[in-house]
């Protein structure tokens, strides 16, 4: 069950010719796939393409009706390998993932796929997680296209252009027998816009037909001598075919005047930012009118030499606007012009930054430098460019940097992973710091305050593998952390298998929260929910035991900080050799709340006896040391100033967003913190017995309280 | 794609500019809902609207930005809209929390020539602010000063509280403030129609929307203040009991006027902690300190030493022991307060469970001093008893068994002053007061700061031990600082450093610096 339900978006997938689709970029792509007659779709969830996967998962009836097969792949490698169906059969297939992380995982399959080539259109939709808000390393997917010779589409960031790129991408793939990558930036994926829909198409060729009349051709398999032929074929046949198709179909675009002193070449994805920059320089308007010739690379790879040369001819200087490092396109342009002995000057990363996002202000600076050097007259009377620097230089604003706190993403309210790291902190206090190999997933938030746990992260499911060098005699053991998502993605074989085989003497902590939570709460193999379309409820403990692990502990309630701490301590100190595997399981609170909140509300409404728990702090008892916060960091556990003149520091306070997970109490108990925490159980629809007991208790307690109060001499409050 | 543009026929550039809006929020605050509303509203009014965001992992409580551009486009033309804000070129910034408003200014999104800033003044503290052992809360006045300067106009009030009061979430309130600001050329009815078309929680959303609309129409901003408001009651004419009246009379007669309110707060605390006699002892000790203060020329300094002593002596004397915890947890007023805090309705039953972890240390402390000493002197016996005692206990205060247990413990109050813990606490504060008093004639300001060091002692068990050790380390600097002109400011700096982190790393650094002075 994914975090978001796409029931209403599924309706958008049914739109017919001429109707207006209005919505998010990634959903437009999903619709475009159906319009293009895709036969199968796979992929691995992750921002920014999770919604594509989620909406398809929710669109079973639409897919069934069209005869489209959809699969949540076990990893990006699995998804890429799925495209093998298009090698021999004229079936259109699309897969999707987050790049470059996912492309790294998939690259083995992608290389093999590209080498042999495809018959049916094969489209890889990559959600490029680059720039602000990114959660991965900053690299370019462009390199994968170049090395494997797949074509790379970078359409302009509006829904119409992106949707057309999907359709043309399949055609290009088929025309050149080459898989095609369609790159969409994180903002394009989440951009809200509109396009005019077409009817959905049933696949021209179904997988059923393929299964029932299989084909094979040994020349398509990557094995000598065919693999040498593939290289030749790529260079001599498929590349020219692609260039011809791109040219003939005008996939790249020209804007502005056809002639000019200078020109701009830009990757399609940067077009909107470029236009805003030109607008600020007084050289373009909001409707796309431009005083400078612009050549838009909706296809970033391969370059269409003749188009480039036509564009460069008669111009004294060009600038290549290309985001990220290295500047592959700029280098290719230099090579091209040098070979043809074209004397047009080429700028690019000489005036633009080598790395980082090409935001409007960045482009304004770079373009202004380019124009000043090559066509100063164009800049005319130089309208003022938006400039916040005087504001930012003011001491009143500068003072803000002292008080505005960093606010990175962190564990949610009631997150079951928090007590795991609280327990690790407690063990750390007893046994000292340990080397901790972290992994990809929500649990990576442990590296941030207040926990500050974790030294490295090497890749999804690679946490324990990245601790493998530390398999030496020492006074301390390594600890590695891996989520259930990473475990099934890659971790079982690469990390656990590796550790068992090599008798890795460390501790492996598998954080099992029942979902692939960081990507939006999708089901995975060990999810506990019953999913009619997938086989869930497969035990992680059984899996690791199945490949030979012997020291395995299952903790079924991570909030039991004491048990967590004791198990960790045991794992770190036991005499037993080989990996010590702790599977710490509790449901992702975000998903759990989404699941149980409506059920709870309904039960209360139906008059059933229900108990609602939440935590509180007795502020009189709290002394404002905040040790509890340093072992928690829960958003609902905060601080507040009191009006008590004898108290200097703010006291702990729990707000109404508390879900009563119990972490506060467990931590204060296990760490012997203060007794100020309490859990409040509110009984909705109490039974007769409840009411009777409450009455008796209240009477006795009330009498005692009155007795005590009567004997006291205190100031009235 | 797939269309080659021909050369523009006019060459004239349109002057149309989109209206740009940035929403700064934290994951889970509903910034996306607000952005979607604005888009729906603009589209319904015939404008072109685009929104983008970079949710990613930011949806998990991190700070995030939604960006919108709206344009009443030329008929038939498709505008090219930007996917991210340009600093210095944003018309409206909506900040869903005070520090996020600060962040928007820091990012250059708010500029005096064009930006309307709509900000909620409530605080949601970041981990970095909350985790400090002292007061790590960022100064809100810095944000107000900066936004007052940077924004063309600011609409700022507590939209969170207003939304919650109306059973809704902050996005509804912000939408109301936006409508009232008049920054968008759409009618209030159009705003409301957008909410109605949304389909979920319409009534509550509209209530919050309208309340925020009215509040924003008042054109008066909430101005958060840095210093927390402290309750310092004036001395009452009568307190309703002869013993209490005697205490009040003593304060009036013996304390300088500037100290009376604080002394009264101390007396109230100690009467509540123990009894009027204990508060009387406090006043006697305070009187001695006041006499020393006066002798050292404290009059000229507004009796700062006495004032500081009135505060921290009361804190020291009202130490946190199990008796006090049991007492506080069993009071009728506490039962009522919890009911109110969790919002339990009359027909609902409420029980509380306390998370306690008593150790032999606390038990020994509560025993009569001689008996406590006796056990402590026998490590084997102590360890054996500790094994019995030392474990986490879930105390269900609302049940008869546990309530009477706590009730009995709180009843030990009668014997508290003979307990081992009291003996130790008293010895500790007497040493501290003596040290401070000894400095009075030599360096008055340093003496005042030494009294203030008591702030470092707080918490229970390990936390308390850590606080004591910090206190000791700071106090150890007194001989080094004595005789210096800047001794008092240095002492203050050391104390501040001690409150920066748990382990006292900053304090160690500061102490090293002091050693090199």
Short mmCIF file of C-alpha atoms in Angstrom, two decimals, chain A residues 3 22 24 47 51 132-135 153 155-158 160-162 164-165 168 186-188 190-194 248-259 269 271-273 275-276 279-280 282-291 298-299 307 323 357-361 386-388 390-392 394 396-413 425 429 442 445 449-452 516-521 557 560 562 590 604 614-627 629-630 633-650 654 656 662 664-687 690-698 700-705 707-709 711-717, chain B residues 1-18 20 26 36 39 43 49-63 65 67 69 71-74 77-89 97 99-103 105-112 123-139 142-147 149-150 164 226 228-232 236 239 241 243-245 247-248 262 264-269 271-276 310-312 314-315 320 324-325 327-335 337-338 341-345 347-359 362 390-394 396-400 403-404 406-408 410-414 452 455 458-463 466 470 499 501-503:
data_model
loop_
_atom_site.label_atom_id
_atom_site.label_comp_id
_atom_site.label_asym_id
_atom_site.label_seq_id
_atom_site.Cartn_x
_atom_site.Cartn_y
_atom_site.Cartn_z
CA UNK A 3 1.62 6.35 0.93
CA UNK A 22 -4.31 18.70 -16.01
CA UNK A 24 1.61 16.49 -12.34
CA UNK A 47 11.72 10.15 -5.81
CA UNK A 51 4.19 8.46 -8.36
CA UNK A 132 18.19 21.36 -4.62
CA UNK A 133 16.44 18.81 -2.45
CA UNK A 134 18.30 15.92 -4.02
CA UNK A 135 18.98 12.94 -1.81
CA UNK A 153 16.01 12.63 -24.56
CA UNK A 155 12.62 17.46 -23.48
CA UNK A 156 11.65 20.99 -22.59
CA UNK A 157 10.03 21.00 -19.15
CA UNK A 158 6.39 21.34 -20.09
CA UNK A 160 3.17 18.73 -23.93
CA UNK A 161 6.86 18.41 -24.76
CA UNK A 162 7.42 15.62 -22.25
CA UNK A 164 5.55 13.97 -27.08
CA UNK A 165 9.02 12.84 -26.07
CA UNK A 168 8.77 9.93 -30.20
CA UNK A 186 12.83 16.46 -10.34
CA UNK A 187 10.92 19.70 -10.82
CA UNK A 188 9.56 18.60 -14.20
CA UNK A 190 6.38 17.46 -10.02
CA UNK A 191 5.38 20.34 -12.28
CA UNK A 192 1.68 20.97 -12.56
CA UNK A 193 0.60 21.68 -16.11
CA UNK A 194 -1.71 20.66 -18.93
CA UNK A 248 13.61 14.04 -40.06
CA UNK A 249 11.20 14.39 -37.14
CA UNK A 250 12.61 17.71 -35.97
CA UNK A 251 13.00 16.51 -32.41
CA UNK A 252 15.41 19.33 -31.68
CA UNK A 253 14.00 22.82 -31.94
CA UNK A 254 15.10 26.27 -33.08
CA UNK A 255 13.73 29.44 -31.56
CA UNK A 256 14.35 33.11 -32.14
CA UNK A 257 15.75 34.69 -35.29
CA UNK A 258 17.31 32.27 -37.76
CA UNK A 259 20.37 34.45 -38.22
CA UNK A 269 15.35 20.58 -19.65
CA UNK A 271 14.95 25.81 -21.62
CA UNK A 272 12.55 27.49 -19.17
CA UNK A 273 15.34 28.74 -16.93
CA UNK A 275 14.20 31.89 -21.23
CA UNK A 276 13.69 33.50 -17.83
CA UNK A 279 13.87 37.78 -20.23
CA UNK A 280 15.69 39.39 -17.34
CA UNK A 282 15.79 42.07 -21.93
CA UNK A 283 16.34 39.59 -24.77
CA UNK A 284 13.20 37.47 -24.61
CA UNK A 285 9.63 37.52 -23.36
CA UNK A 286 7.44 35.19 -21.39
CA UNK A 287 5.84 33.82 -24.56
CA UNK A 288 9.11 32.47 -25.95
CA UNK A 289 9.94 35.33 -28.29
CA UNK A 290 13.72 35.73 -28.35
CA UNK A 291 16.21 38.16 -29.89
CA UNK A 298 15.51 17.80 -26.86
CA UNK A 299 17.85 14.98 -27.79
CA UNK A 307 22.04 20.66 -37.30
CA UNK A 323 24.16 21.44 -16.52
CA UNK A 357 22.09 23.79 -10.72
CA UNK A 358 21.72 26.27 -13.54
CA UNK A 359 19.20 28.49 -11.87
CA UNK A 360 18.08 31.73 -13.46
CA UNK A 361 20.55 33.95 -11.56
CA UNK A 386 16.73 41.17 -9.92
CA UNK A 387 19.40 41.37 -7.30
CA UNK A 388 18.94 40.46 -3.66
CA UNK A 390 21.99 44.52 -1.08
CA UNK A 391 19.28 42.95 1.06
CA UNK A 392 21.45 39.99 1.92
CA UNK A 394 22.27 44.15 5.39
CA UNK A 396 19.68 42.79 9.92
CA UNK A 397 19.47 39.98 7.37
CA UNK A 398 22.95 38.66 8.05
CA UNK A 399 21.97 38.23 11.70
CA UNK A 400 19.44 35.63 10.55
CA UNK A 401 22.11 33.09 9.76
CA UNK A 402 22.73 32.87 13.51
CA UNK A 403 19.14 32.03 14.39
CA UNK A 404 17.55 30.25 11.42
CA UNK A 405 18.21 26.59 12.15
CA UNK A 406 18.99 24.01 9.50
CA UNK A 407 15.96 21.81 9.03
CA UNK A 408 16.91 18.65 7.16
CA UNK A 409 14.41 15.84 6.70
CA UNK A 410 14.24 13.53 9.68
CA UNK A 411 12.35 10.70 11.29
CA UNK A 412 8.60 11.27 11.39
CA UNK A 413 6.52 11.54 14.55
CA UNK A 425 23.14 5.62 21.71
CA UNK A 429 27.45 5.06 26.30
CA UNK A 442 14.88 6.60 6.19
CA UNK A 445 18.56 10.10 9.13
CA UNK A 449 21.38 15.24 15.16
CA UNK A 450 20.32 14.20 17.67
CA UNK A 451 21.68 10.70 17.01
CA UNK A 452 24.85 11.40 15.01
CA UNK A 516 9.80 0.58 1.24
CA UNK A 517 9.13 3.66 3.34
CA UNK A 518 11.55 6.29 2.11
CA UNK A 519 10.17 6.00 -1.42
CA UNK A 520 6.54 6.38 -0.39
CA UNK A 521 5.52 3.24 1.47
CA UNK A 557 8.56 -4.15 18.76
CA UNK A 560 11.08 -1.76 23.46
CA UNK A 562 15.48 -2.01 26.69
CA UNK A 590 3.34 7.20 8.64
CA UNK A 604 -15.39 5.15 18.01
CA UNK A 614 -0.64 9.86 23.75
CA UNK A 615 2.24 11.12 25.82
CA UNK A 616 2.67 14.15 27.99
CA UNK A 617 5.22 15.85 30.17
CA UNK A 618 4.66 17.11 33.70
CA UNK A 619 6.31 20.45 33.34
CA UNK A 620 6.79 20.86 37.07
CA UNK A 621 8.89 17.72 37.09
CA UNK A 622 10.89 18.57 33.95
CA UNK A 623 14.10 20.47 34.65
CA UNK A 624 14.82 21.51 31.08
CA UNK A 625 17.90 19.46 30.42
CA UNK A 626 16.46 17.97 27.21
CA UNK A 627 18.29 14.66 27.55
CA UNK A 629 15.22 15.04 23.12
CA UNK A 630 18.81 14.02 22.51
CA UNK A 633 14.29 14.02 18.10
CA UNK A 634 10.58 13.29 17.59
CA UNK A 635 8.82 16.23 15.96
CA UNK A 636 6.03 16.04 18.53
CA UNK A 637 8.48 16.17 21.44
CA UNK A 638 9.43 19.79 21.67
CA UNK A 639 10.20 22.45 24.23
CA UNK A 640 8.39 25.44 25.64
CA UNK A 641 9.13 28.27 27.98
CA UNK A 642 7.18 28.35 31.20
CA UNK A 643 6.11 31.40 33.18
CA UNK A 644 7.87 30.05 36.28
CA UNK A 645 10.39 32.78 37.18
CA UNK A 646 12.58 30.16 38.84
CA UNK A 647 13.05 28.24 35.58
CA UNK A 648 15.58 29.57 33.07
CA UNK A 649 15.47 26.90 30.43
CA UNK A 650 12.49 25.72 28.40
CA UNK A 654 4.54 17.07 23.74
CA UNK A 656 -1.13 17.09 19.83
CA UNK A 662 5.77 5.04 23.52
CA UNK A 664 9.52 8.83 25.08
CA UNK A 665 8.54 6.70 28.01
CA UNK A 666 10.65 3.73 26.98
CA UNK A 667 13.70 5.90 26.49
CA UNK A 668 13.33 7.75 29.75
CA UNK A 669 12.90 4.41 31.49
CA UNK A 670 15.81 2.65 29.78
CA UNK A 671 18.15 5.61 30.01
CA UNK A 672 17.01 6.41 33.57
CA UNK A 673 16.01 9.92 32.60
CA UNK A 674 13.52 11.96 34.52
CA UNK A 675 10.07 10.74 35.59
CA UNK A 676 8.24 13.60 33.92
CA UNK A 677 6.81 11.56 31.04
CA UNK A 678 3.41 10.05 31.29
CA UNK A 679 1.21 8.17 28.92
CA UNK A 680 -2.40 9.22 28.88
CA UNK A 681 -4.90 6.54 27.89
CA UNK A 682 -8.21 8.03 26.92
CA UNK A 683 -10.99 5.45 26.88
CA UNK A 684 -13.58 6.29 24.26
CA UNK A 685 -17.02 4.72 24.75
CA UNK A 686 -16.17 3.23 28.16
CA UNK A 687 -18.06 0.12 29.18
CA UNK A 690 -14.95 0.91 33.04
CA UNK A 691 -17.31 3.48 34.43
CA UNK A 692 -17.83 1.58 37.67
CA UNK A 693 -14.10 1.14 38.25
CA UNK A 694 -13.41 4.74 37.38
CA UNK A 695 -16.05 5.88 39.83
CA UNK A 696 -14.69 3.78 42.68
CA UNK A 697 -11.14 4.83 41.96
CA UNK A 698 -12.07 8.48 41.66
CA UNK A 700 -11.02 6.81 46.92
CA UNK A 701 -8.35 8.85 45.18
CA UNK A 702 -10.40 12.01 45.51
CA UNK A 703 -10.80 11.40 49.25
CA UNK A 704 -7.06 10.91 49.68
CA UNK A 705 -6.31 14.00 47.65
CA UNK A 707 -7.25 14.78 52.86
CA UNK A 708 -3.77 15.72 51.74
CA UNK A 709 -4.84 19.13 50.50
CA UNK A 711 -3.44 19.30 55.74
CA UNK A 712 -1.42 21.64 53.60
CA UNK A 713 -0.77 25.30 53.98
CA UNK A 714 0.04 26.72 50.59
CA UNK A 715 -0.51 29.91 48.70
CA UNK A 716 -3.54 29.95 46.44
CA UNK A 717 -2.47 29.68 42.85
CA UNK B 1 8.76 19.35 -30.05
CA UNK B 2 8.43 18.48 -33.66
CA UNK B 3 7.78 21.98 -34.81
CA UNK B 4 10.36 24.31 -36.22
CA UNK B 5 9.71 27.83 -35.08
CA UNK B 6 9.98 30.45 -37.75
CA UNK B 7 11.49 33.84 -37.17
CA UNK B 8 9.20 36.03 -35.10
CA UNK B 9 7.33 38.46 -37.23
CA UNK B 10 7.30 41.38 -34.86
CA UNK B 11 10.56 41.12 -32.99
CA UNK B 12 8.74 42.98 -30.26
CA UNK B 13 8.93 41.55 -26.81
CA UNK B 14 5.89 41.38 -24.58
CA UNK B 15 6.18 43.06 -21.20
CA UNK B 16 3.94 40.48 -19.49
CA UNK B 17 5.40 39.09 -16.31
CA UNK B 18 4.08 36.21 -14.28
CA UNK B 20 5.59 34.55 -8.65
CA UNK B 26 8.01 21.94 6.51
CA UNK B 36 -2.79 23.27 -5.43
CA UNK B 39 -3.32 26.86 -8.98
CA UNK B 43 -7.02 28.39 -13.49
CA UNK B 49 -0.74 28.54 -13.46
CA UNK B 50 2.21 26.33 -12.82
CA UNK B 51 3.50 24.86 -9.59
CA UNK B 52 6.59 22.83 -8.82
CA UNK B 53 8.16 21.38 -5.74
CA UNK B 54 11.02 19.19 -4.73
CA UNK B 55 9.36 16.97 -2.16
CA UNK B 56 11.78 14.01 -2.16
CA UNK B 57 12.76 13.17 1.37
CA UNK B 58 11.84 16.71 2.41
CA UNK B 59 8.32 15.39 2.91
CA UNK B 60 9.66 13.85 6.09
CA UNK B 61 9.60 16.97 8.27
CA UNK B 62 12.37 18.84 6.45
CA UNK B 63 12.12 22.40 5.13
CA UNK B 65 9.76 25.10 -1.05
CA UNK B 67 7.03 27.54 -6.27
CA UNK B 69 3.89 31.24 -11.33
CA UNK B 71 -0.08 34.68 -15.55
CA UNK B 72 -3.09 36.18 -17.25
CA UNK B 73 -1.73 35.09 -20.60
CA UNK B 74 -2.24 36.70 -23.98
CA UNK B 77 -0.26 32.09 -26.27
CA UNK B 78 1.47 29.58 -24.04
CA UNK B 79 3.77 31.24 -21.57
CA UNK B 80 7.06 29.74 -20.55
CA UNK B 81 7.12 29.61 -16.79
CA UNK B 82 10.04 29.07 -14.50
CA UNK B 83 10.39 26.04 -12.27
CA UNK B 84 12.22 27.76 -9.49
CA UNK B 85 12.17 31.13 -7.78
CA UNK B 86 14.69 33.78 -8.68
CA UNK B 87 16.03 35.59 -5.62
CA UNK B 88 15.00 39.21 -5.80
CA UNK B 89 12.12 38.41 -8.13
CA UNK B 97 6.48 29.01 10.28
CA UNK B 99 11.97 30.53 11.03
CA UNK B 100 10.91 29.54 7.53
CA UNK B 101 10.06 33.21 7.03
CA UNK B 102 13.61 33.92 8.17
CA UNK B 103 14.90 31.31 5.74
CA UNK B 105 14.74 36.22 3.63
CA UNK B 106 18.12 34.51 3.91
CA UNK B 107 17.57 32.97 0.49
CA UNK B 108 16.98 36.37 -1.03
CA UNK B 109 13.36 35.61 -1.88
CA UNK B 110 12.06 38.61 0.06
CA UNK B 111 13.04 42.04 -1.21
CA UNK B 112 11.76 45.49 -0.22
CA UNK B 123 7.41 28.23 16.15
CA UNK B 124 8.12 24.62 15.43
CA UNK B 125 11.54 24.11 16.92
CA UNK B 126 14.28 22.39 14.96
CA UNK B 127 16.19 19.52 16.53
CA UNK B 128 19.24 21.75 16.84
CA UNK B 129 17.25 24.15 19.01
CA UNK B 130 15.57 21.50 21.12
CA UNK B 131 18.55 19.30 21.90
CA UNK B 132 20.63 21.92 23.70
CA UNK B 133 20.89 21.30 27.43
CA UNK B 134 20.08 24.98 27.94
CA UNK B 135 17.92 27.37 25.98
CA UNK B 136 18.78 26.82 22.29
CA UNK B 137 15.72 28.55 20.88
CA UNK B 138 16.54 30.99 18.11
CA UNK B 139 15.70 34.62 18.81
CA UNK B 142 15.92 38.72 14.81
CA UNK B 143 13.47 37.31 12.28
CA UNK B 144 10.96 40.10 12.84
CA UNK B 145 13.66 42.76 12.43
CA UNK B 146 14.87 41.15 9.23
CA UNK B 147 11.42 40.63 7.71
CA UNK B 149 13.30 45.40 6.66
CA UNK B 150 13.29 42.96 3.77
CA UNK B 164 -6.16 24.49 15.04
CA UNK B 226 12.57 36.82 22.70
CA UNK B 228 9.86 34.46 27.78
CA UNK B 229 7.18 36.09 29.87
CA UNK B 230 7.72 35.21 33.49
CA UNK B 231 5.06 35.40 36.14
CA UNK B 232 6.24 37.59 39.00
CA UNK B 236 -0.61 39.89 48.26
CA UNK B 239 -2.63 35.01 51.82
CA UNK B 241 -3.48 31.78 56.52
CA UNK B 243 1.62 31.23 58.60
CA UNK B 244 1.56 32.46 55.01
CA UNK B 245 0.79 36.01 56.05
CA UNK B 247 5.98 34.91 55.35
CA UNK B 248 4.61 37.70 53.20
CA UNK B 262 11.31 36.93 43.29
CA UNK B 264 7.71 35.70 46.96
CA UNK B 265 8.05 33.25 44.04
CA UNK B 266 10.68 31.40 46.04
CA UNK B 267 8.52 31.32 49.14
CA UNK B 268 5.58 30.00 47.18
CA UNK B 269 7.73 27.29 45.62
CA UNK B 271 5.91 26.25 50.82
CA UNK B 272 4.60 24.01 48.12
CA UNK B 273 7.73 21.86 48.18
CA UNK B 274 7.77 21.41 51.96
CA UNK B 275 5.90 23.77 54.32
CA UNK B 276 5.82 27.39 55.53
CA UNK B 310 16.41 34.78 45.95
CA UNK B 311 16.01 32.91 42.70
CA UNK B 312 18.67 30.24 42.85
CA UNK B 314 14.84 28.68 46.06
CA UNK B 315 15.76 26.46 43.10
CA UNK B 320 13.96 17.17 42.74
CA UNK B 324 8.42 15.70 45.20
CA UNK B 325 7.79 13.65 42.07
CA UNK B 327 3.65 14.55 45.37
CA UNK B 328 3.30 16.33 42.03
CA UNK B 329 1.97 13.25 40.29
CA UNK B 330 -0.76 12.54 42.84
CA UNK B 331 -2.33 15.99 43.11
CA UNK B 332 -5.91 16.56 42.07
CA UNK B 333 -4.83 19.63 40.12
CA UNK B 334 -2.47 17.45 38.08
CA UNK B 335 -5.27 15.01 37.25
CA UNK B 337 -4.42 19.44 34.01
CA UNK B 338 -3.71 16.19 32.17
CA UNK B 341 -3.97 18.78 28.00
CA UNK B 342 -5.04 15.64 26.21
CA UNK B 343 -8.46 17.06 25.55
CA UNK B 344 -10.42 14.24 27.19
CA UNK B 345 -14.15 14.80 27.02
CA UNK B 347 -17.76 11.02 28.90
CA UNK B 348 -14.28 9.65 28.39
CA UNK B 349 -12.18 7.97 31.05
CA UNK B 350 -8.54 8.90 31.42
CA UNK B 351 -5.72 6.97 33.01
CA UNK B 352 -2.10 7.97 33.14
CA UNK B 353 0.92 5.71 33.24
CA UNK B 354 4.12 7.18 34.62
CA UNK B 355 7.47 5.95 33.37
CA UNK B 356 9.67 5.69 36.41
CA UNK B 357 13.01 4.12 36.98
CA UNK B 358 13.94 4.29 40.65
CA UNK B 359 17.40 3.19 41.69
CA UNK B 362 17.13 7.50 45.17
CA UNK B 390 16.65 -0.70 39.89
CA UNK B 391 14.26 -1.29 37.06
CA UNK B 392 11.76 0.57 34.96
CA UNK B 393 8.30 0.72 36.43
CA UNK B 394 5.08 1.65 34.73
CA UNK B 396 -0.63 3.52 36.69
CA UNK B 397 -1.46 6.51 38.82
CA UNK B 398 -5.20 6.21 38.37
CA UNK B 399 -5.42 2.78 40.00
CA UNK B 400 -5.73 2.33 43.74
CA UNK B 403 -1.91 5.73 43.65
CA UNK B 404 -1.62 4.68 47.26
CA UNK B 406 2.81 7.20 45.35
CA UNK B 407 0.65 8.73 48.05
CA UNK B 408 2.69 7.02 50.72
CA UNK B 410 4.73 11.72 48.93
CA UNK B 411 3.77 11.45 52.58
CA UNK B 412 7.44 10.99 53.42
CA UNK B 413 7.65 14.75 53.07
CA UNK B 414 7.28 14.99 56.82
CA UNK B 452 23.87 31.97 38.62
CA UNK B 455 21.40 26.88 36.75
CA UNK B 458 19.36 19.97 37.00
CA UNK B 459 17.82 16.71 35.98
CA UNK B 460 17.70 13.30 37.56
CA UNK B 461 20.19 10.44 37.84
CA UNK B 462 22.87 10.61 35.09
CA UNK B 463 21.65 13.97 33.88
CA UNK B 466 26.40 15.52 34.52
CA UNK B 470 29.55 20.90 34.85
CA UNK B 499 24.69 24.71 28.33
CA UNK B 501 26.15 20.47 24.59
CA UNK B 502 25.58 17.40 26.67
CA UNK B 503 29.15 16.28 27.23
#
